[in-house]
Short mmCIF file of C-alpha atoms in Angstrom, two decimals:
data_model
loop_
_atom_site.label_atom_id
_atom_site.label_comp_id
_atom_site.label_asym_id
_atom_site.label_seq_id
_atom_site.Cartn_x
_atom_site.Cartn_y
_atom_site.Cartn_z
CA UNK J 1 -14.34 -20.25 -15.94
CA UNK J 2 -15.11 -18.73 -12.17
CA UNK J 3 -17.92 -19.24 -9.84
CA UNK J 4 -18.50 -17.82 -6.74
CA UNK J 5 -20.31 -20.07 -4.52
CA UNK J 6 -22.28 -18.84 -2.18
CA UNK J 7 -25.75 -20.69 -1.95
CA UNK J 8 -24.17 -23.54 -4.16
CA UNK J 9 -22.98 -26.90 -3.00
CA UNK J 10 -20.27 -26.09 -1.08
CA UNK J 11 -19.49 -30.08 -1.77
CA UNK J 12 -18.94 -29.04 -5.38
CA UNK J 13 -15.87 -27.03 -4.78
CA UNK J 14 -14.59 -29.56 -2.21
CA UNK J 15 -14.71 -31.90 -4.91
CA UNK J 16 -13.10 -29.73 -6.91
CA UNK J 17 -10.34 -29.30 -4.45
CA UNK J 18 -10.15 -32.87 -3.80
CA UNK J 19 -9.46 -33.52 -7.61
CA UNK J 20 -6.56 -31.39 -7.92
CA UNK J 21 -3.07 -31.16 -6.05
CA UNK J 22 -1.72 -27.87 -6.82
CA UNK J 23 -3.42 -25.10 -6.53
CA UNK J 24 -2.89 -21.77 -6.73
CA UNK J 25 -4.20 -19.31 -4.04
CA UNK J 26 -4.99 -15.39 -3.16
CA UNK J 27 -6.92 -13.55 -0.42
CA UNK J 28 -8.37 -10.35 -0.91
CA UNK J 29 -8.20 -7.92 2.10
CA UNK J 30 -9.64 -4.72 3.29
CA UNK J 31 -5.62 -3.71 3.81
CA UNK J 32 -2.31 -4.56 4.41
CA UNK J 33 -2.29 -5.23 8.34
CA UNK J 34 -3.14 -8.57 9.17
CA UNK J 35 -4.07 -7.06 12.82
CA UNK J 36 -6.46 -4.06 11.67
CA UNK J 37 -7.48 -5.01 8.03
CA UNK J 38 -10.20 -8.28 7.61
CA UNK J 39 -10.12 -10.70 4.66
CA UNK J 40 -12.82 -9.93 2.06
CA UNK J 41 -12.75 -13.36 -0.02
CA UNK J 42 -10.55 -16.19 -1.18
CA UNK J 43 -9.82 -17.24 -4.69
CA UNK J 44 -8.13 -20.93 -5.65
CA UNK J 45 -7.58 -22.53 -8.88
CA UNK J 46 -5.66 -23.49 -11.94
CA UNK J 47 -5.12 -22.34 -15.23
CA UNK J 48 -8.46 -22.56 -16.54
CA UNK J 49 -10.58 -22.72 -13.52
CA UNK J 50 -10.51 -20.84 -10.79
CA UNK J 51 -13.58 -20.19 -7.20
CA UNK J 52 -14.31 -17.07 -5.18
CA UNK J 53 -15.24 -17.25 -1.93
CA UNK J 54 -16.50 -13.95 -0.44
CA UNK J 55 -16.31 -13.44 2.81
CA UNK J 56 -16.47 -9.59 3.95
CA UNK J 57 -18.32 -7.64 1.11
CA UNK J 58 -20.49 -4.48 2.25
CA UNK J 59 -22.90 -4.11 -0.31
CA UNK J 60 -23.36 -8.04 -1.28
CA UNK J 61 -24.25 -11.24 0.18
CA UNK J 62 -21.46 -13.36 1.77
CA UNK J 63 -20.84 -17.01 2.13
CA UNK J 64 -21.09 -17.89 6.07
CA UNK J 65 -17.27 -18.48 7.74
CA UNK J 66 -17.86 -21.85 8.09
CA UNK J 67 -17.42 -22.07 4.19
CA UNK J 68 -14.01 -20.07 4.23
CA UNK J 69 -12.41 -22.60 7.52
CA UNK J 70 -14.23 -25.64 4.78
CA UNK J 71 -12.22 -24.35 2.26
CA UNK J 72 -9.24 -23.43 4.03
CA UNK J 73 -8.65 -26.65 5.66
CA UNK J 74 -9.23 -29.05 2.49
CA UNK J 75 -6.73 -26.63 0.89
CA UNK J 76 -3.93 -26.93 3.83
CA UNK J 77 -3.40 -30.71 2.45
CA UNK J 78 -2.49 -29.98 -1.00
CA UNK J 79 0.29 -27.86 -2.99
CA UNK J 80 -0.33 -24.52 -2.96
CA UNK J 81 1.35 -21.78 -5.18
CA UNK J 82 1.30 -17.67 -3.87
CA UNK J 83 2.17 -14.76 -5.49
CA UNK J 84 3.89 -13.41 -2.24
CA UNK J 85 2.82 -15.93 -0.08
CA UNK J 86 4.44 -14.44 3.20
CA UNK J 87 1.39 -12.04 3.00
CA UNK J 88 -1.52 -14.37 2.68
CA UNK J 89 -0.09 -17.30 4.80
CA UNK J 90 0.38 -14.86 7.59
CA UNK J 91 -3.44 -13.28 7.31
CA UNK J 92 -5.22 -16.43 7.35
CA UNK J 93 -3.03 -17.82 10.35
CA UNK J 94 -3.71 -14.79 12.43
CA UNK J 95 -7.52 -14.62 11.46
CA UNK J 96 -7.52 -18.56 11.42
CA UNK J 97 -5.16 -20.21 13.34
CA UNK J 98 -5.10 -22.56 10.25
CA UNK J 99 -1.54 -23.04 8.96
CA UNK J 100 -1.86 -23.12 5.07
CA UNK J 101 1.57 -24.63 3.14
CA UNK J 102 3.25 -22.47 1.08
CA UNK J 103 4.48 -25.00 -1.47
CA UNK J 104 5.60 -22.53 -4.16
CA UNK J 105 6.06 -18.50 -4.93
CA UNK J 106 6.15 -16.88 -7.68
CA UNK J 107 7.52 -13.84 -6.20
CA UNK J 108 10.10 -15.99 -5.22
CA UNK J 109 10.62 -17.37 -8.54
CA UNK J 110 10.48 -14.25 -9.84
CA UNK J 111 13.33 -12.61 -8.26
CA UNK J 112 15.97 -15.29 -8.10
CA UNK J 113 14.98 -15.31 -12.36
CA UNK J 114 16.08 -11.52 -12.53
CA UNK J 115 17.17 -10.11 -9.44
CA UNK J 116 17.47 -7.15 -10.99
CA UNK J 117 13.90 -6.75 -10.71
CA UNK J 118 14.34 -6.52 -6.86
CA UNK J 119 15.56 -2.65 -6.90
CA UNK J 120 12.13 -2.07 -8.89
CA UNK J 121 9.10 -3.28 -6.65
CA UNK J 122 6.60 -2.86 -9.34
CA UNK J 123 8.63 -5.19 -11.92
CA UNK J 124 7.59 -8.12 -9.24
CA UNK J 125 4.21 -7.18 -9.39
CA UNK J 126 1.65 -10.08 -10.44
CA UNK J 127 0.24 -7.70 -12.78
CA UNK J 128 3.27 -6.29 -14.38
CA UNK J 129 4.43 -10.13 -14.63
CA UNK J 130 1.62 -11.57 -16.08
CA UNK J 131 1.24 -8.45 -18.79
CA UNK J 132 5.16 -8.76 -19.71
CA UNK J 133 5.48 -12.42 -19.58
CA UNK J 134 2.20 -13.77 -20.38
CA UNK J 135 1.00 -10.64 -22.39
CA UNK J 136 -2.23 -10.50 -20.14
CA UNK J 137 -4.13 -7.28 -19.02
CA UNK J 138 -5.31 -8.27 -15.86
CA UNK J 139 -7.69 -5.38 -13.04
CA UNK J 140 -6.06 -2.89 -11.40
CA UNK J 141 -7.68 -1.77 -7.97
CA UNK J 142 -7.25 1.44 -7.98
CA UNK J 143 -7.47 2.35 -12.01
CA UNK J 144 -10.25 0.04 -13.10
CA UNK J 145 -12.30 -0.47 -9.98
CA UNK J 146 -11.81 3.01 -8.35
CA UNK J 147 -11.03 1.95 -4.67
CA UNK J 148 -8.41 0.68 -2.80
CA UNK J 149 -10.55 -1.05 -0.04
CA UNK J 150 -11.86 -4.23 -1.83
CA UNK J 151 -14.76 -5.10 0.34
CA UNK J 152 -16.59 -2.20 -1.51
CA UNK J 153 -16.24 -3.76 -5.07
CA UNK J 154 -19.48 -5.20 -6.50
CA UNK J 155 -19.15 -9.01 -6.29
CA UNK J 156 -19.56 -9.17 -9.93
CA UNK J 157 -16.46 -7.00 -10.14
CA UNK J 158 -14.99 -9.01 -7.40
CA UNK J 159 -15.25 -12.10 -8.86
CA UNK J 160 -13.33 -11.79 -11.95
CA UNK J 161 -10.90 -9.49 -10.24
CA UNK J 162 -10.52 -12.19 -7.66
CA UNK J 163 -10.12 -15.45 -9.64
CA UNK J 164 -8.26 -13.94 -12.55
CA UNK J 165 -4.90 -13.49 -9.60
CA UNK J 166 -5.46 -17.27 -9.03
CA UNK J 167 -5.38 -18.29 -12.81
CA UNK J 168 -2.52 -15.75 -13.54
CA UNK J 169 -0.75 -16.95 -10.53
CA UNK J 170 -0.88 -20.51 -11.68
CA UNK J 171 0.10 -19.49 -15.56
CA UNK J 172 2.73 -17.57 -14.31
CA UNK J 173 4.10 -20.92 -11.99
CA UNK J 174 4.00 -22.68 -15.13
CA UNK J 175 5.98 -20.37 -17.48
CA UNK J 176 8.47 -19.64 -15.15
CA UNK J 177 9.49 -22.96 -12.68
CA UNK J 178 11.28 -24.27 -15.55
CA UNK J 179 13.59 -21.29 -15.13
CA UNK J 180 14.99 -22.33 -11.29
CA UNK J 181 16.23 -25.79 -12.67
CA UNK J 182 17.89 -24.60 -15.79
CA UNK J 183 19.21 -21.89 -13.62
CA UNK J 184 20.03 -24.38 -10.79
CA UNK J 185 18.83 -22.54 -8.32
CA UNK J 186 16.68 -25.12 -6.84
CA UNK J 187 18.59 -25.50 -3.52
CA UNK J 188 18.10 -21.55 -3.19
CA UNK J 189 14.72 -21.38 -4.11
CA UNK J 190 13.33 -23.84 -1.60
CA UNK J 191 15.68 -22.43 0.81
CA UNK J 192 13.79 -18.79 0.36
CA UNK J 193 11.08 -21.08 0.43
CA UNK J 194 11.42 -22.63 3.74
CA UNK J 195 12.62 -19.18 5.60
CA UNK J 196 9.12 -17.55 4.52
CA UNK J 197 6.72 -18.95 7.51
CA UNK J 198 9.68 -17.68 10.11
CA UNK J 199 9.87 -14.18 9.06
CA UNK J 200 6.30 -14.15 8.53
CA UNK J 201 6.06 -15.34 12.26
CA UNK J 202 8.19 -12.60 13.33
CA UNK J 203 6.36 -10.48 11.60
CA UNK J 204 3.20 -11.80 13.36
CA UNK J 205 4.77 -11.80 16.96
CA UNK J 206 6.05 -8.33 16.74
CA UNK J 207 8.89 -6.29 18.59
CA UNK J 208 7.39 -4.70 21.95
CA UNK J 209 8.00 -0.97 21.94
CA UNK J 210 8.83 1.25 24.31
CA UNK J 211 7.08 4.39 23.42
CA UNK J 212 7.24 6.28 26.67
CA UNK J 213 11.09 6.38 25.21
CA UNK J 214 10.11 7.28 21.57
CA UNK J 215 7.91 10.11 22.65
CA UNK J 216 10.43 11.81 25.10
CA UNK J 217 13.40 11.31 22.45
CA UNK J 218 11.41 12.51 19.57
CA UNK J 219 12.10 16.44 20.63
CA UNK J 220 16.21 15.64 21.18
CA UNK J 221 16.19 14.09 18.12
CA UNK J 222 14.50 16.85 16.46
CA UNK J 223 17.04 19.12 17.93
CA UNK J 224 19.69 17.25 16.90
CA UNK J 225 18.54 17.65 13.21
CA UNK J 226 18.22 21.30 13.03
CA UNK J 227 21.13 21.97 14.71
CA UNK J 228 23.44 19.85 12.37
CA UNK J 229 21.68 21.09 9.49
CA UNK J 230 22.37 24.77 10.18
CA UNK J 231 25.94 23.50 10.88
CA UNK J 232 26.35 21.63 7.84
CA UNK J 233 24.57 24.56 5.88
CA UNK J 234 26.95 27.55 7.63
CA UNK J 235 29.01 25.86 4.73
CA UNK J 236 27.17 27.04 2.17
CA UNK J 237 26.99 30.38 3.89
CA UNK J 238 23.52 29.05 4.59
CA UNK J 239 22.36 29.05 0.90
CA UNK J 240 21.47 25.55 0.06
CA UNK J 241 18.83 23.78 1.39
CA UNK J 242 20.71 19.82 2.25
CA UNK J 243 17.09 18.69 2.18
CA UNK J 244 17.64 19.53 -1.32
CA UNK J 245 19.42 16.81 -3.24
CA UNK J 246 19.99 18.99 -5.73
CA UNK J 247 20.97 22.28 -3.75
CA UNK J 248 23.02 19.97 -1.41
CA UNK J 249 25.18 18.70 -4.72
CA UNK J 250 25.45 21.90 -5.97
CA UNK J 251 27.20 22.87 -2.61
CA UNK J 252 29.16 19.86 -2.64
CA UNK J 253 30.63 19.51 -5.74
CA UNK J 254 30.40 23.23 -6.86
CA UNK J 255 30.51 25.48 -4.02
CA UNK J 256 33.13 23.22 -1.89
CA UNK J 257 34.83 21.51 -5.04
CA UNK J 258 34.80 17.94 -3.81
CA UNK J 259 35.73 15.68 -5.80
CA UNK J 260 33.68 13.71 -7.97
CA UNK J 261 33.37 9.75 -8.25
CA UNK J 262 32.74 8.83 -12.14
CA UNK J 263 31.71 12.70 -12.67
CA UNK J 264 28.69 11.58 -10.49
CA UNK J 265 27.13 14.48 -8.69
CA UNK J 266 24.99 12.12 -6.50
CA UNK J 267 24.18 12.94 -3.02
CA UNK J 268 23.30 9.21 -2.34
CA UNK J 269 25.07 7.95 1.15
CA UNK J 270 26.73 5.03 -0.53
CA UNK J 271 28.62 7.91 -2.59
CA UNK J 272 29.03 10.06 0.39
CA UNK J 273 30.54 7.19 2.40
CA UNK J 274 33.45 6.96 -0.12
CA UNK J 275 34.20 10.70 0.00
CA UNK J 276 34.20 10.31 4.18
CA UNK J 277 38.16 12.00 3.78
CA UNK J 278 37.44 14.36 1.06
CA UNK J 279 36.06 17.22 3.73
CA UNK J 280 34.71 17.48 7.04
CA UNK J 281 31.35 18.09 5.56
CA UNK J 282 30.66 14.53 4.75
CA UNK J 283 31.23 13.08 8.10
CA UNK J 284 28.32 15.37 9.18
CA UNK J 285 26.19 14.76 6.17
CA UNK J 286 26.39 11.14 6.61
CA UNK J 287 25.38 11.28 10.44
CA UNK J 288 22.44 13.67 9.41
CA UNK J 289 21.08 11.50 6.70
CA UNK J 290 21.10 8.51 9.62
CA UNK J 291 19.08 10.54 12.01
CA UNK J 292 16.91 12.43 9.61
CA UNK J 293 15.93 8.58 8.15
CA UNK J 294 15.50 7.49 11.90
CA UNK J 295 13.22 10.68 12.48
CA UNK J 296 11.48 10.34 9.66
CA UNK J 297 10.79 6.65 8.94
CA UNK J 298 11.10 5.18 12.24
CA UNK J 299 10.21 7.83 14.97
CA UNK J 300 7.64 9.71 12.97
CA UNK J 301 5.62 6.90 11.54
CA UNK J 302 6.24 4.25 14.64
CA UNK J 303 3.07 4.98 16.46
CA UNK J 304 0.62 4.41 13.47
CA UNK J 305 1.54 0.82 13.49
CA UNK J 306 1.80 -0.38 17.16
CA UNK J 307 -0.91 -2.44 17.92
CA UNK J 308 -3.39 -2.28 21.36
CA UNK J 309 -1.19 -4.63 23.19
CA UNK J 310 2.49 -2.65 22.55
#
């Protein structure tokens, strides 16, 4: 069952609350930046019961804020599971200033299971662990409900969208907890556990940039790039593209002959770093990937996400 509870006793989900000691708990935002994006509504609950709380909807009524810091703060005194808590701890602190616990993850869980599933994001997803595990089709954003900004979604929509990642959250606690003691990982787990409020403080105080600096190094590090690419390309008599993983391995391991790792053909810099002595190419290549990343990733995307006060 859900309810959302706007207009109803707010006493009755305090009750609720007050009857129970773990809980499971999700936050639906407007985005992923705690600083820019708002919080649309809360969900809590169990396995078979779980609340709503809408907060920032655009085209429906909303319970007042007072309800959400209610909530929130008879919640910050029990056990409370996350899927990825790091993200929802660290919105409602910022919006809040109320400092939820983060008791359990299943993210966590999750990972230290199969940590194989850490090279493929989506294999952590809630949804893609509650379908595989727990053989449940829960809402996608995007597919089912046609937006990725969640204060737009009807409530009704909203609702079972909302509570369903509290119930699944809480199934998915239960199936897999048992695995971290049979696995004796307990020690790690609440170890990953207790690191999660300090990076997501970090994450929350931020790194001051300089970006006078940035925006006067941008055009020598642009510079930089071409010119080592046309150097690194004269190889090739300038016909392969290095931007190209696969005109860059067919100048490495066909044009120039370098030898081959496994009969691998990969251009990937942990391969390339192994073949440092095979050619003077590689020194170059390797140098090029590390400022084409920095332009690229860091440089080129850095002013998007520094906030009004640096």
């Amino acid at each position: 069952s859900s309810s959302a509870f706007c207009r109803q006793d707010l006493q009755d989900a305090l009750d609720w609350i007050s009857l129970h000691d773990l809980i499971a708990f999700d936050i639906e935002t407007t985005g992923l930046s705690h600083i820019y994006d708002s919080i649309v509504g809360v969900s809590f609950g169990t396995g078979d019961t779980a609340f709503y709380l809408p907060i920032g909807h655009k085209l429906d009524d909303n319970c007042p804020y007072e309800y959400l810091i209610s909530i929130l703060k008879a919640l910050s005194v029990k056990s409370l599971i996350y899927h990825n808590g790091k993200f929802d701890w660290k919105f409602i602190y910022y919006k809040t200033k109320i400092d939820l616990p983060i008791t359990h993850d299943t993210l966590a869980i999750a990972a230290l299971w199969d940590s194989d599933r850490i090279e493929k994001k989506t294999a952590l997803s809630l949804k893609h662990l509650t379908k595989e595990l727990l053989n449940i089709d829960m809402l996608e954003l995007e597919e089912d409900l046609n937006t990725t900004d969640f204060s737009v979604v009807p409530l009704s929509d909203a609702i079972y969208y909302a509570a369903t990642d509290s119930l699944c959250t809480f199934k998915l606690f239960e199936y897999l907890y048992h695995f971290i003691k049979d696995l004796n990982l307990e020690y790690v787990y609440f170890l990953e556990l207790s690191i999660i409020k300090s990076i997501g403080t970090i994450e929350l105080n931020g790194i001051k940039i300089d970006l006078d600096f940035i925006r006067n190094n941008v055009p020598k590090l642009e510079k930089l790039c071409f010119e080592l690419k046309e150097e690194i390309e004269a190889y090739g008599d300038n016909e392969y593209d290095i931007n190209s993983p696969q005109q860059l391995s067919q100048l490495l391991y066909e044009r120039l002959k370098i030898k081959q790792i496994k009969n691998s053909t990969s251009t990937d810099v942990r391969i390339l770093e192994k073949l440092e002595n095979e050619h003077e190419i590689i020194p170059k290549l390797i140098t090029y990937s590390a400022l084409d990343k920095l332009r690229n990733s860091f440089f080129g995307k850095i002013e998007s996400t520094i906030a009004e006060d640096g």
